[in-house]
């Protein structure tokens, strides 16, 4: 697992693999900044998008992008790739797809 202190402040690409509304395979990529908050990581999508905490099992899956992904990921320093049941055009719905912990 990547050291949370090292991850803090780095750009993170969240890659969601699933089916679109037509039932066809699709990919959604969202970008944010990893923010260490205590022993947790906040996927910070500020200022215009909803930010949310990542569960520990998701944090353990964060990786460095390989060479081919680096260019596609718009320079994101880390990637988290997840399979979900569906992907949506609405980026604000991401947290419901991966079920992170809710915070006040």
PDB file of N, CA and C in Angstrom:
ATOM      1  N   UNK A   1       0.846  -1.188   0.000  1.00  0.00           N
ATOM      2  CA  UNK A   1       0.000   0.000   0.000  1.00  0.00           C
ATOM      3  C   UNK A   1       0.883   1.239   0.000  1.00  0.00           C
ATOM      4  N   UNK A   2       0.452   2.245  -0.719  1.00  0.00           N
ATOM      5  CA  UNK A   2       1.181   3.504  -0.808  1.00  0.00           C
ATOM      6  C   UNK A   2       1.055   4.257   0.508  1.00  0.00           C
ATOM      7  N   UNK A   3       2.139   4.852   0.941  1.00  0.00           N
ATOM      8  CA  UNK A   3       2.164   5.651   2.170  1.00  0.00           C
ATOM      9  C   UNK A   3       1.190   6.822   2.026  1.00  0.00           C
ATOM     10  N   UNK A   4       0.281   6.962   2.978  1.00  0.00           N
ATOM     11  CA  UNK A   4      -0.726   8.025   2.914  1.00  0.00           C
ATOM     12  C   UNK A   4      -0.096   9.406   2.911  1.00  0.00           C
ATOM     13  N   UNK A   5       1.010   9.577   3.623  1.00  0.00           N
ATOM     14  CA  UNK A   5       1.682  10.877   3.634  1.00  0.00           C
ATOM     15  C   UNK A   5       2.213  11.228   2.252  1.00  0.00           C
ATOM     16  N   UNK A   6       2.715  10.226   1.536  1.00  0.00           N
ATOM     17  CA  UNK A   6       3.230  10.451   0.189  1.00  0.00           C
ATOM     18  C   UNK A   6       2.091  10.764  -0.777  1.00  0.00           C
ATOM     19  N   UNK A   7       0.953  10.155  -0.574  1.00  0.00           N
ATOM     20  CA  UNK A   7      -0.211  10.339  -1.437  1.00  0.00           C
ATOM     21  C   UNK A   7      -0.843  11.727  -1.263  1.00  0.00           C
ATOM     22  N   UNK A   8      -0.693  12.308  -0.086  1.00  0.00           N
ATOM     23  CA  UNK A   8      -1.324  13.589   0.245  1.00  0.00           C
ATOM     24  C   UNK A   8      -0.930  14.692  -0.735  1.00  0.00           C
ATOM     25  N   UNK A   9      -1.933  15.327  -1.332  1.00  0.00           N
ATOM     26  CA  UNK A   9      -1.717  16.446  -2.236  1.00  0.00           C
ATOM     27  C   UNK A   9      -1.428  16.057  -3.674  1.00  0.00           C
ATOM     28  N   UNK A  10      -1.414  14.770  -3.960  1.00  0.00           N
ATOM     29  CA  UNK A  10      -1.124  14.298  -5.318  1.00  0.00           C
ATOM     30  C   UNK A  10      -2.417  14.169  -6.122  1.00  0.00           C
ATOM     31  N   UNK A  11      -2.284  14.318  -7.450  1.00  0.00           N
ATOM     32  CA  UNK A  11      -3.447  14.171  -8.322  1.00  0.00           C
ATOM     33  C   UNK A  11      -3.784  12.689  -8.490  1.00  0.00           C
ATOM     34  N   UNK A  12      -5.073  12.397  -8.492  1.00  0.00           N
ATOM     35  CA  UNK A  12      -5.561  11.027  -8.560  1.00  0.00           C
ATOM     36  C   UNK A  12      -6.613  10.922  -9.662  1.00  0.00           C
ATOM     37  N   UNK A  13      -6.431   9.939 -10.542  1.00  0.00           N
ATOM     38  CA  UNK A  13      -7.434   9.635 -11.564  1.00  0.00           C
ATOM     39  C   UNK A  13      -8.214   8.418 -11.097  1.00  0.00           C
ATOM     40  N   UNK A  14      -9.515   8.545 -11.045  1.00  0.00           N
ATOM     41  CA  UNK A  14     -10.409   7.450 -10.677  1.00  0.00           C
ATOM     42  C   UNK A  14     -11.011   6.915 -11.976  1.00  0.00           C
ATOM     43  N   UNK A  15     -10.680   5.667 -12.311  1.00  0.00           N
ATOM     44  CA  UNK A  15     -11.151   5.044 -13.549  1.00  0.00           C
ATOM     45  C   UNK A  15     -12.252   4.052 -13.194  1.00  0.00           C
ATOM     46  N   UNK A  16     -13.442   4.287 -13.716  1.00  0.00           N
ATOM     47  CA  UNK A  16     -14.593   3.420 -13.444  1.00  0.00           C
ATOM     48  C   UNK A  16     -14.947   2.647 -14.711  1.00  0.00           C
ATOM     49  N   UNK A  17     -14.941   1.326 -14.599  1.00  0.00           N
ATOM     50  CA  UNK A  17     -15.278   0.435 -15.707  1.00  0.00           C
ATOM     51  C   UNK A  17     -16.661  -0.153 -15.431  1.00  0.00           C
ATOM     52  N   UNK A  18     -17.574  -0.022 -16.392  1.00  0.00           N
ATOM     53  CA  UNK A  18     -18.913  -0.562 -16.202  1.00  0.00           C
ATOM     54  C   UNK A  18     -19.710  -0.481 -17.483  1.00  0.00           C
ATOM     55  N   UNK A  19     -21.008  -0.554 -17.360  1.00  0.00           N
ATOM     56  CA  UNK A  19     -21.901  -0.459 -18.512  1.00  0.00           C
ATOM     57  C   UNK A  19     -22.627   0.876 -18.487  1.00  0.00           C
ATOM     58  N   UNK A  20     -22.843   1.438 -19.683  1.00  0.00           N
ATOM     59  CA  UNK A  20     -23.593   2.686 -19.775  1.00  0.00           C
ATOM     60  C   UNK A  20     -25.090   2.391 -19.798  1.00  0.00           C
ATOM     61  N   UNK A  21     -25.890   3.424 -20.004  1.00  0.00           N
ATOM     62  CA  UNK A  21     -27.351   3.265 -19.977  1.00  0.00           C
ATOM     63  C   UNK A  21     -27.867   2.320 -21.054  1.00  0.00           C
ATOM     64  N   UNK A  22     -27.104   2.188 -22.145  1.00  0.00           N
ATOM     65  CA  UNK A  22     -27.492   1.284 -23.229  1.00  0.00           C
ATOM     66  C   UNK A  22     -27.011  -0.143 -22.989  1.00  0.00           C
ATOM     67  N   UNK A  23     -26.326  -0.387 -21.873  1.00  0.00           N
ATOM     68  CA  UNK A  23     -25.836  -1.717 -21.550  1.00  0.00           C
ATOM     69  C   UNK A  23     -24.505  -2.075 -22.185  1.00  0.00           C
ATOM     70  N   UNK A  24     -23.834  -1.093 -22.797  1.00  0.00           N
ATOM     71  CA  UNK A  24     -22.545  -1.341 -23.444  1.00  0.00           C
ATOM     72  C   UNK A  24     -21.408  -0.977 -22.504  1.00  0.00           C
ATOM     73  N   UNK A  25     -20.294  -1.682 -22.639  1.00  0.00           N
ATOM     74  CA  UNK A  25     -19.116  -1.400 -21.815  1.00  0.00           C
ATOM     75  C   UNK A  25     -18.673   0.041 -22.014  1.00  0.00           C
ATOM     76  N   UNK A  26     -18.314   0.676 -20.914  1.00  0.00           N
ATOM     77  CA  UNK A  26     -17.918   2.080 -20.964  1.00  0.00           C
ATOM     78  C   UNK A  26     -16.930   2.357 -19.837  1.00  0.00           C
ATOM     79  N   UNK A  27     -16.238   3.458 -19.971  1.00  0.00           N
ATOM     80  CA  UNK A  27     -15.262   3.887 -18.968  1.00  0.00           C
ATOM     81  C   UNK A  27     -15.555   5.339 -18.617  1.00  0.00           C
ATOM     82  N   UNK A  28     -15.445   5.658 -17.341  1.00  0.00           N
ATOM     83  CA  UNK A  28     -15.559   7.042 -16.887  1.00  0.00           C
ATOM     84  C   UNK A  28     -14.302   7.351 -16.088  1.00  0.00           C
ATOM     85  N   UNK A  29     -13.672   8.476 -16.379  1.00  0.00           N
ATOM     86  CA  UNK A  29     -12.467   8.885 -15.662  1.00  0.00           C
ATOM     87  C   UNK A  29     -12.741  10.214 -14.976  1.00  0.00           C
ATOM     88  N   UNK A  30     -12.427  10.285 -13.695  1.00  0.00           N
ATOM     89  CA  UNK A  30     -12.627  11.492 -12.900  1.00  0.00           C
ATOM     90  C   UNK A  30     -11.302  11.848 -12.242  1.00  0.00           C
ATOM     91  N   UNK A  31     -11.072  13.120 -12.086  1.00  0.00           N
ATOM     92  CA  UNK A  31      -9.818  13.585 -11.515  1.00  0.00           C
ATOM     93  C   UNK A  31     -10.059  14.351 -10.229  1.00  0.00           C
ATOM     94  N   UNK A  32      -9.122  14.234  -9.326  1.00  0.00           N
ATOM     95  CA  UNK A  32      -9.188  14.954  -8.063  1.00  0.00           C
ATOM     96  C   UNK A  32      -7.823  14.940  -7.401  1.00  0.00           C
ATOM     97  N   UNK A  33      -7.795  15.419  -6.184  1.00  0.00           N
ATOM     98  CA  UNK A  33      -6.566  15.452  -5.401  1.00  0.00           C
ATOM     99  C   UNK A  33      -6.764  14.605  -4.157  1.00  0.00           C
ATOM    100  N   UNK A  34      -5.783  13.769  -3.866  1.00  0.00           N
ATOM    101  CA  UNK A  34      -5.821  12.952  -2.649  1.00  0.00           C
ATOM    102  C   UNK A  34      -5.427  13.838  -1.474  1.00  0.00           C
ATOM    103  N   UNK A  35      -6.257  13.890  -0.464  1.00  0.00           N
ATOM    104  CA  UNK A  35      -5.980  14.683   0.741  1.00  0.00           C
ATOM    105  C   UNK A  35      -6.007  13.759   1.948  1.00  0.00           C
ATOM    106  N   UNK A  36      -4.899  13.714   2.665  1.00  0.00           N
ATOM    107  CA  UNK A  36      -4.820  12.885   3.869  1.00  0.00           C
ATOM    108  C   UNK A  36      -5.539  13.609   4.998  1.00  0.00           C
ATOM    109  N   UNK A  37      -6.509  12.948   5.573  1.00  0.00           N
ATOM    110  CA  UNK A  37      -7.266  13.475   6.709  1.00  0.00           C
ATOM    111  C   UNK A  37      -7.193  12.435   7.811  1.00  0.00           C
ATOM    112  N   UNK A  38      -6.247  12.602   8.720  1.00  0.00           N
ATOM    113  CA  UNK A  38      -6.034  11.580   9.743  1.00  0.00           C
ATOM    114  C   UNK A  38      -5.486  10.327   9.096  1.00  0.00           C
ATOM    115  N   UNK A  39      -6.224   9.224   9.248  1.00  0.00           N
ATOM    116  CA  UNK A  39      -5.809   7.953   8.651  1.00  0.00           C
ATOM    117  C   UNK A  39      -6.648   7.608   7.417  1.00  0.00           C
ATOM    118  N   UNK A  40      -7.268   8.623   6.823  1.00  0.00           N
ATOM    119  CA  UNK A  40      -8.124   8.403   5.665  1.00  0.00           C
ATOM    120  C   UNK A  40      -7.707   9.316   4.514  1.00  0.00           C
ATOM    121  N   UNK A  41      -8.207   8.973   3.323  1.00  0.00           N
ATOM    122  CA  UNK A  41      -7.936   9.772   2.133  1.00  0.00           C
ATOM    123  C   UNK A  41      -9.248  10.339   1.600  1.00  0.00           C
ATOM    124  N   UNK A  42      -9.250  11.651   1.422  1.00  0.00           N
ATOM    125  CA  UNK A  42     -10.371  12.351   0.804  1.00  0.00           C
ATOM    126  C   UNK A  42     -10.057  12.506  -0.677  1.00  0.00           C
ATOM    127  N   UNK A  43     -10.990  12.108  -1.542  1.00  0.00           N
ATOM    128  CA  UNK A  43     -10.870  12.353  -2.977  1.00  0.00           C
ATOM    129  C   UNK A  43     -11.473  13.735  -3.198  1.00  0.00           C
ATOM    130  N   UNK A  44     -10.609  14.740  -3.252  1.00  0.00           N
ATOM    131  CA  UNK A  44     -11.016  16.145  -3.286  1.00  0.00           C
ATOM    132  C   UNK A  44     -11.246  16.576  -4.724  1.00  0.00           C
ATOM    133  N   UNK A  45     -12.490  16.867  -5.037  1.00  0.00           N
ATOM    134  CA  UNK A  45     -12.873  17.270  -6.386  1.00  0.00           C
ATOM    135  C   UNK A  45     -13.282  18.741  -6.425  1.00  0.00           C
ATOM    136  N   UNK A  46     -12.867  19.491  -5.423  1.00  0.00           N
ATOM    137  CA  UNK A  46     -13.223  20.900  -5.303  1.00  0.00           C
ATOM    138  C   UNK A  46     -12.665  21.692  -6.479  1.00  0.00           C
ATOM    139  N   UNK A  47     -13.231  22.820  -6.803  1.00  0.00           N
ATOM    140  CA  UNK A  47     -14.308  23.461  -6.068  1.00  0.00           C
ATOM    141  C   UNK A  47     -15.701  23.111  -6.579  1.00  0.00           C
ATOM    142  N   UNK A  48     -15.817  22.569  -7.786  1.00  0.00           N
ATOM    143  CA  UNK A  48     -17.155  22.450  -8.367  1.00  0.00           C
ATOM    144  C   UNK A  48     -17.814  21.083  -8.211  1.00  0.00           C
ATOM    145  N   UNK A  49     -17.089  20.076  -7.773  1.00  0.00           N
ATOM    146  CA  UNK A  49     -17.647  18.727  -7.679  1.00  0.00           C
ATOM    147  C   UNK A  49     -17.687  18.269  -6.230  1.00  0.00           C
ATOM    148  N   UNK A  50     -18.463  17.235  -5.973  1.00  0.00           N
ATOM    149  CA  UNK A  50     -18.537  16.667  -4.625  1.00  0.00           C
ATOM    150  C   UNK A  50     -17.270  15.897  -4.305  1.00  0.00           C
ATOM    151  N   UNK A  51     -16.733  16.111  -3.130  1.00  0.00           N
ATOM    152  CA  UNK A  51     -15.578  15.367  -2.638  1.00  0.00           C
ATOM    153  C   UNK A  51     -16.087  14.274  -1.710  1.00  0.00           C
ATOM    154  N   UNK A  52     -15.323  13.195  -1.574  1.00  0.00           N
ATOM    155  CA  UNK A  52     -15.735  12.110  -0.691  1.00  0.00           C
ATOM    156  C   UNK A  52     -14.528  11.319  -0.224  1.00  0.00           C
ATOM    157  N   UNK A  53     -14.726  10.598   0.891  1.00  0.00           N
ATOM    158  CA  UNK A  53     -13.675   9.756   1.455  1.00  0.00           C
ATOM    159  C   UNK A  53     -13.669   8.400   0.764  1.00  0.00           C
ATOM    160  N   UNK A  54     -12.472   7.845   0.593  1.00  0.00           N
ATOM    161  CA  UNK A  54     -12.309   6.513   0.024  1.00  0.00           C
ATOM    162  C   UNK A  54     -12.167   5.498   1.146  1.00  0.00           C
ATOM    163  N   UNK A  55     -12.867   4.387   1.033  1.00  0.00           N
ATOM    164  CA  UNK A  55     -12.719   3.302   2.003  1.00  0.00           C
ATOM    165  C   UNK A  55     -11.288   2.780   1.959  1.00  0.00           C
ATOM    166  N   UNK A  56     -10.825   2.216   3.077  1.00  0.00           N
ATOM    167  CA  UNK A  56      -9.454   1.701   3.174  1.00  0.00           C
ATOM    168  C   UNK A  56      -9.153   0.673   2.093  1.00  0.00           C
ATOM    169  N   UNK A  57     -10.112  -0.198   1.769  1.00  0.00           N
ATOM    170  CA  UNK A  57      -9.853  -1.206   0.738  1.00  0.00           C
ATOM    171  C   UNK A  57      -9.634  -0.564  -0.627  1.00  0.00           C
ATOM    172  N   UNK A  58     -10.243   0.584  -0.872  1.00  0.00           N
ATOM    173  CA  UNK A  58     -10.014   1.297  -2.126  1.00  0.00           C
ATOM    174  C   UNK A  58      -8.654   1.981  -2.118  1.00  0.00           C
ATOM    175  N   UNK A  59      -8.297   2.570  -0.992  1.00  0.00           N
ATOM    176  CA  UNK A  59      -6.996   3.244  -0.879  1.00  0.00           C
ATOM    177  C   UNK A  59      -5.874   2.247  -1.150  1.00  0.00           C
ATOM    178  N   UNK A  60      -6.035   1.020  -0.682  1.00  0.00           N
ATOM    179  CA  UNK A  60      -4.990   0.007  -0.875  1.00  0.00           C
ATOM    180  C   UNK A  60      -4.813  -0.375  -2.343  1.00  0.00           C
ATOM    181  N   UNK A  61      -5.772  -0.009  -3.199  1.00  0.00           N
ATOM    182  CA  UNK A  61      -5.693  -0.327  -4.629  1.00  0.00           C
ATOM    183  C   UNK A  61      -5.113   0.812  -5.464  1.00  0.00           C
ATOM    184  N   UNK A  62      -4.797   1.941  -4.855  1.00  0.00           N
ATOM    185  CA  UNK A  62      -4.227   3.073  -5.583  1.00  0.00           C
ATOM    186  C   UNK A  62      -2.822   2.707  -6.038  1.00  0.00           C
ATOM    187  N   UNK A  63      -2.537   3.009  -7.301  1.00  0.00           N
ATOM    188  CA  UNK A  63      -1.257   2.642  -7.906  1.00  0.00           C
ATOM    189  C   UNK A  63      -0.675   3.811  -8.696  1.00  0.00           C
ATOM    190  N   UNK A  64       0.610   3.688  -8.992  1.00  0.00           N
ATOM    191  CA  UNK A  64       1.240   4.605  -9.932  1.00  0.00           C
ATOM    192  C   UNK A  64       0.791   4.207 -11.332  1.00  0.00           C
ATOM    193  N   UNK A  65       0.506   5.169 -12.212  1.00  0.00           N
ATOM    194  CA  UNK A  65       0.110   4.798 -13.574  1.00  0.00           C
ATOM    195  C   UNK A  65       1.321   4.281 -14.339  1.00  0.00           C
ATOM    196  N   UNK A  66       1.094   3.287 -15.207  1.00  0.00           N
ATOM    197  CA  UNK A  66       2.206   2.837 -16.033  1.00  0.00           C
ATOM    198  C   UNK A  66       2.423   3.861 -17.143  1.00  0.00           C
ATOM    199  N   UNK A  67       3.470   3.703 -17.902  1.00  0.00           N
ATOM    200  CA  UNK A  67       3.841   4.682 -18.921  1.00  0.00           C
ATOM    201  C   UNK A  67       2.741   5.023 -19.897  1.00  0.00           C
ATOM    202  N   UNK A  68       2.018   4.014 -20.387  1.00  0.00           N
ATOM    203  CA  UNK A  68       0.973   4.270 -21.373  1.00  0.00           C
ATOM    204  C   UNK A  68      -0.214   5.006 -20.762  1.00  0.00           C
ATOM    205  N   UNK A  69      -0.513   4.739 -19.510  1.00  0.00           N
ATOM    206  CA  UNK A  69      -1.637   5.411 -18.850  1.00  0.00           C
ATOM    207  C   UNK A  69      -1.311   6.851 -18.479  1.00  0.00           C
ATOM    208  N   UNK A  70      -0.051   7.150 -18.233  1.00  0.00           N
ATOM    209  CA  UNK A  70       0.334   8.488 -17.772  1.00  0.00           C
ATOM    210  C   UNK A  70      -0.189   9.568 -18.712  1.00  0.00           C
ATOM    211  N   UNK A  71      -0.009   9.380 -19.996  1.00  0.00           N
ATOM    212  CA  UNK A  71      -0.461  10.389 -20.955  1.00  0.00           C
ATOM    213  C   UNK A  71      -1.991  10.451 -21.005  1.00  0.00           C
ATOM    214  N   UNK A  72      -2.642   9.313 -20.977  1.00  0.00           N
ATOM    215  CA  UNK A  72      -4.105   9.281 -21.017  1.00  0.00           C
ATOM    216  C   UNK A  72      -4.734   9.873 -19.763  1.00  0.00           C
ATOM    217  N   UNK A  73      -4.048   9.779 -18.657  1.00  0.00           N
ATOM    218  CA  UNK A  73      -4.591  10.241 -17.384  1.00  0.00           C
ATOM    219  C   UNK A  73      -4.282  11.707 -17.110  1.00  0.00           C
ATOM    220  N   UNK A  74      -3.961  12.445 -18.140  1.00  0.00           N
ATOM    221  CA  UNK A  74      -3.735  13.890 -18.040  1.00  0.00           C
ATOM    222  C   UNK A  74      -2.733  14.236 -16.946  1.00  0.00           C
ATOM    223  N   UNK A  75      -1.721  13.398 -16.806  1.00  0.00           N
ATOM    224  CA  UNK A  75      -0.661  13.686 -15.849  1.00  0.00           C
ATOM    225  C   UNK A  75      -0.979  13.332 -14.410  1.00  0.00           C
ATOM    226  N   UNK A  76      -2.068  12.610 -14.165  1.00  0.00           N
ATOM    227  CA  UNK A  76      -2.379  12.209 -12.785  1.00  0.00           C
ATOM    228  C   UNK A  76      -1.213  11.400 -12.227  1.00  0.00           C
ATOM    229  N   UNK A  77      -0.861  11.662 -10.985  1.00  0.00           N
ATOM    230  CA  UNK A  77       0.278  10.997 -10.364  1.00  0.00           C
ATOM    231  C   UNK A  77      -0.066   9.599  -9.856  1.00  0.00           C
ATOM    232  N   UNK A  78      -1.360   9.342  -9.610  1.00  0.00           N
ATOM    233  CA  UNK A  78      -1.819   8.041  -9.137  1.00  0.00           C
ATOM    234  C   UNK A  78      -3.136   7.703  -9.811  1.00  0.00           C
ATOM    235  N   UNK A  79      -3.441   6.403  -9.882  1.00  0.00           N
ATOM    236  CA  UNK A  79      -4.710   5.953 -10.462  1.00  0.00           C
ATOM    237  C   UNK A  79      -5.369   4.931  -9.540  1.00  0.00           C
ATOM    238  N   UNK A  80      -6.679   4.923  -9.584  1.00  0.00           N
ATOM    239  CA  UNK A  80      -7.487   3.925  -8.887  1.00  0.00           C
ATOM    240  C   UNK A  80      -8.490   3.418  -9.910  1.00  0.00           C
ATOM    241  N   UNK A  81      -8.371   2.161 -10.284  1.00  0.00           N
ATOM    242  CA  UNK A  81      -9.218   1.563 -11.303  1.00  0.00           C
ATOM    243  C   UNK A  81     -10.205   0.609 -10.638  1.00  0.00           C
ATOM    244  N   UNK A  82     -11.506   0.815 -10.908  1.00  0.00           N
ATOM    245  CA  UNK A  82     -12.557   0.029 -10.256  1.00  0.00           C
ATOM    246  C   UNK A  82     -13.591  -0.459 -11.261  1.00  0.00           C
ATOM    247  N   UNK A  83     -14.087  -1.664 -11.046  1.00  0.00           N
ATOM    248  CA  UNK A  83     -15.226  -2.169 -11.807  1.00  0.00           C
ATOM    249  C   UNK A  83     -16.491  -1.818 -11.032  1.00  0.00           C
ATOM    250  N   UNK A  84     -17.454  -1.245 -11.736  1.00  0.00           N
ATOM    251  CA  UNK A  84     -18.737  -0.888 -11.131  1.00  0.00           C
ATOM    252  C   UNK A  84     -19.845  -1.451 -12.017  1.00  0.00           C
ATOM    253  N   UNK A  85     -21.055  -1.499 -11.504  1.00  0.00           N
ATOM    254  CA  UNK A  85     -22.148  -2.061 -12.294  1.00  0.00           C
ATOM    255  C   UNK A  85     -22.525  -1.165 -13.463  1.00  0.00           C
ATOM    256  N   UNK A  86     -22.457   0.143 -13.259  1.00  0.00           N
ATOM    257  CA  UNK A  86     -22.804   1.056 -14.347  1.00  0.00           C
ATOM    258  C   UNK A  86     -21.985   2.330 -14.220  1.00  0.00           C
ATOM    259  N   UNK A  87     -21.803   2.975 -15.352  1.00  0.00           N
ATOM    260  CA  UNK A  87     -21.173   4.291 -15.350  1.00  0.00           C
ATOM    261  C   UNK A  87     -22.203   5.278 -15.861  1.00  0.00           C
ATOM    262  N   UNK A  88     -22.088   6.501 -15.420  1.00  0.00           N
ATOM    263  CA  UNK A  88     -23.067   7.523 -15.735  1.00  0.00           C
ATOM    264  C   UNK A  88     -22.333   8.745 -16.246  1.00  0.00           C
ATOM    265  N   UNK A  89     -22.992   9.518 -17.078  1.00  0.00           N
ATOM    266  CA  UNK A  89     -22.394  10.752 -17.573  1.00  0.00           C
ATOM    267  C   UNK A  89     -22.273  11.801 -16.480  1.00  0.00           C
ATOM    268  N   UNK A  90     -23.005  11.633 -15.402  1.00  0.00           N
ATOM    269  CA  UNK A  90     -23.003  12.601 -14.321  1.00  0.00           C
ATOM    270  C   UNK A  90     -21.897  12.289 -13.327  1.00  0.00           C
ATOM    271  N   UNK A  91     -20.841  13.103 -13.322  1.00  0.00           N
ATOM    272  CA  UNK A  91     -19.719  12.858 -12.418  1.00  0.00           C
ATOM    273  C   UNK A  91     -20.100  13.009 -10.959  1.00  0.00           C
ATOM    274  N   UNK A  92     -21.151  13.728 -10.646  1.00  0.00           N
ATOM    275  CA  UNK A  92     -21.541  13.903  -9.249  1.00  0.00           C
ATOM    276  C   UNK A  92     -22.095  12.618  -8.635  1.00  0.00           C
ATOM    277  N   UNK A  93     -22.408  11.626  -9.455  1.00  0.00           N
ATOM    278  CA  UNK A  93     -22.949  10.364  -8.956  1.00  0.00           C
ATOM    279  C   UNK A  93     -21.873   9.334  -8.627  1.00  0.00           C
ATOM    280  N   UNK A  94     -20.615   9.675  -8.770  1.00  0.00           N
ATOM    281  CA  UNK A  94     -19.529   8.714  -8.585  1.00  0.00           C
ATOM    282  C   UNK A  94     -19.554   8.086  -7.209  1.00  0.00           C
ATOM    283  N   UNK A  95     -19.748   8.879  -6.185  1.00  0.00           N
ATOM    284  CA  UNK A  95     -19.685   8.317  -4.836  1.00  0.00           C
ATOM    285  C   UNK A  95     -20.750   7.258  -4.600  1.00  0.00           C
ATOM    286  N   UNK A  96     -21.882   7.341  -5.269  1.00  0.00           N
ATOM    287  CA  UNK A  96     -22.889   6.293  -5.110  1.00  0.00           C
ATOM    288  C   UNK A  96     -22.472   5.010  -5.821  1.00  0.00           C
ATOM    289  N   UNK A  97     -21.616   5.114  -6.819  1.00  0.00           N
ATOM    290  CA  UNK A  97     -21.144   3.928  -7.531  1.00  0.00           C
ATOM    291  C   UNK A  97     -20.141   3.128  -6.712  1.00  0.00           C
ATOM    292  N   UNK A  98     -19.300   3.807  -5.957  1.00  0.00           N
ATOM    293  CA  UNK A  98     -18.246   3.095  -5.226  1.00  0.00           C
ATOM    294  C   UNK A  98     -18.526   2.984  -3.735  1.00  0.00           C
ATOM    295  N   UNK A  99     -19.609   3.595  -3.270  1.00  0.00           N
ATOM    296  CA  UNK A  99     -20.066   3.521  -1.874  1.00  0.00           C
ATOM    297  C   UNK A  99     -18.999   3.902  -0.851  1.00  0.00           C
ATOM    298  N   UNK A 100     -18.485   5.124  -0.921  1.00  0.00           N
ATOM    299  CA  UNK A 100     -17.525   5.546   0.101  1.00  0.00           C
ATOM    300  C   UNK A 100     -18.221   5.893   1.407  1.00  0.00           C
ATOM    301  N   UNK A 101     -17.435   6.086   2.440  1.00  0.00           N
ATOM    302  CA  UNK A 101     -17.972   6.531   3.727  1.00  0.00           C
ATOM    303  C   UNK A 101     -18.441   7.969   3.585  1.00  0.00           C
ATOM    304  N   UNK A 102     -19.577   8.261   4.134  1.00  0.00           N
ATOM    305  CA  UNK A 102     -20.096   9.635   4.134  1.00  0.00           C
ATOM    306  C   UNK A 102     -19.519  10.389   5.319  1.00  0.00           C
ATOM    307  N   UNK A 103     -19.194  11.633   5.107  1.00  0.00           N
ATOM    308  CA  UNK A 103     -18.676  12.493   6.173  1.00  0.00           C
ATOM    309  C   UNK A 103     -19.480  13.781   6.194  1.00  0.00           C
ATOM    310  N   UNK A 104     -19.612  14.356   7.352  1.00  0.00           N
ATOM    311  CA  UNK A 104     -20.331  15.632   7.489  1.00  0.00           C
ATOM    312  C   UNK A 104     -19.412  16.775   7.124  1.00  0.00           C
TER     313      UNK A 104
END
